[in-house]
Amino acid sequence: PGDGIGHEIIDAAVKVLEAVGEKYNHSFNFERYDIGGTSYEKYGVPLTEKTLEACKRADAILFGAIGGDQWESLPPHLRPGEGGLLRLRKELNLYANIRPVKAMRALLHSSPLKESVVAGSDIYMVRELTGGIYYGKPRERRENGNLAVDTLLYYRHEIERIVEKAFETAMKRRRILTSVDKANLLESSRLWREIVEEKSEKYPEVTVNHMYVDAAAMKLVNEPTSFDVLVTECMFGDILSDETSALTGSLGVLPSASLSDTVGLYEPIHGSAPDIAGKGIANPIGMILSAALMLRYSFDLYEEAYAIEHAVELSLDQGYHT
Ligand code: IPM
Ligand code: MN
């Protein structure tokens, strides 16, 4: 569950999964472990070996949310984000982050964009998750703190596997792949673009567009319906996925899946919202839809996943909103 509203939203998702289990005759075994600030308070580290081992043993991981201002001034390896979530992603090799963003009928009115622009948007973001500037070394302060260094680097194989995933995803959808980079400036983006070109030969049915990240940021709000699958590196994907979430009118309703070749971690894209934690008013939809993604990607339970997604849509249609 992690921190803040993590517990509430995980409770909601577990209830939904238990209902699915009853209806479709499955049983799920849940185990709970600490991570993030909560773990730091109890054990002095944001991710314990015990939690890590449990995640490695699991068939799938439901992840609530982490973070809180009180832990942000700790050294990086003790912060909930870097020491907890980022380490877990790396240890489990969860290199592919899938963030589906779909305009929901009942929420169109709460989008800051015109209904006519946003209606029908259905975007699959495929974000690289274990490389790039988030993990690149050196990363440090020099010259008495007056020089700050981050490193953006990508190995060919890291790009190849995520691009491959994106093409595979596009084949199952409308077969339009937009690859987002900054190839007019960055070396890593040039390599990225080269690899997308190479891979596209294997997928002649997929239409590939290359787009610079600044232009993509604009087009996502101007003409969101023109996108199908979007693939990009870690930090561009982080920024663009929050931007895209505004289409739906709420960050609170968006799920994500982080996949390795063997295991998946499922988490809403929002944070731990400490300001509303414990009040019972957090929107659990992002977490519940993440559980649906888990059924689909980790357990091949397609009908069950769809049942959850459909139920969420029906509830919203009936006017149940936070
Ligand atoms: C996300 C979050 C994380 C990220 C943070 C908490 C490190 O913003 O999952 O999008 O940037 O990947
Ligand atoms: Mn983010």
Short mmCIF file of N, CA and C and ligand atoms in Angstrom, two decimals, residues 99 127 134 238-239 241-242 269, ligand 2:
data_model
loop_
_atom_site.label_atom_id
_atom_site.label_comp_id
_atom_site.label_asym_id
_atom_site.label_seq_id
_atom_site.Cartn_x
_atom_site.Cartn_y
_atom_site.Cartn_z
N ARG A 99 0.63 3.06 -19.74
CA ARG A 99 -0.34 3.98 -19.13
C ARG A 99 -1.46 4.29 -20.11
N ARG A 127 5.98 3.77 -21.76
CA ARG A 127 7.09 4.57 -21.24
C ARG A 127 8.23 3.66 -20.77
N TYR A 134 16.83 8.96 -15.08
CA TYR A 134 16.45 8.57 -13.72
C TYR A 134 17.54 7.74 -13.05
N ASP A 238 7.20 10.40 -18.26
CA ASP A 238 6.70 10.85 -16.96
C ASP A 238 5.90 12.14 -17.14
N ILE A 239 6.48 13.06 -17.86
CA ILE A 239 5.85 14.36 -18.03
C ILE A 239 4.61 14.26 -18.91
N SER A 241 2.74 11.74 -19.52
CA SER A 241 1.60 10.97 -19.00
C SER A 241 0.79 11.78 -17.99
N ASP A 242 1.44 12.65 -17.22
CA ASP A 242 0.66 13.53 -16.36
C ASP A 242 -0.14 14.52 -17.19
N ILE A 269 -1.44 6.13 -11.47
CA ILE A 269 -0.35 7.06 -11.79
C ILE A 269 -0.29 8.25 -10.83
MN MN B 2 5.03 10.82 -12.72
#
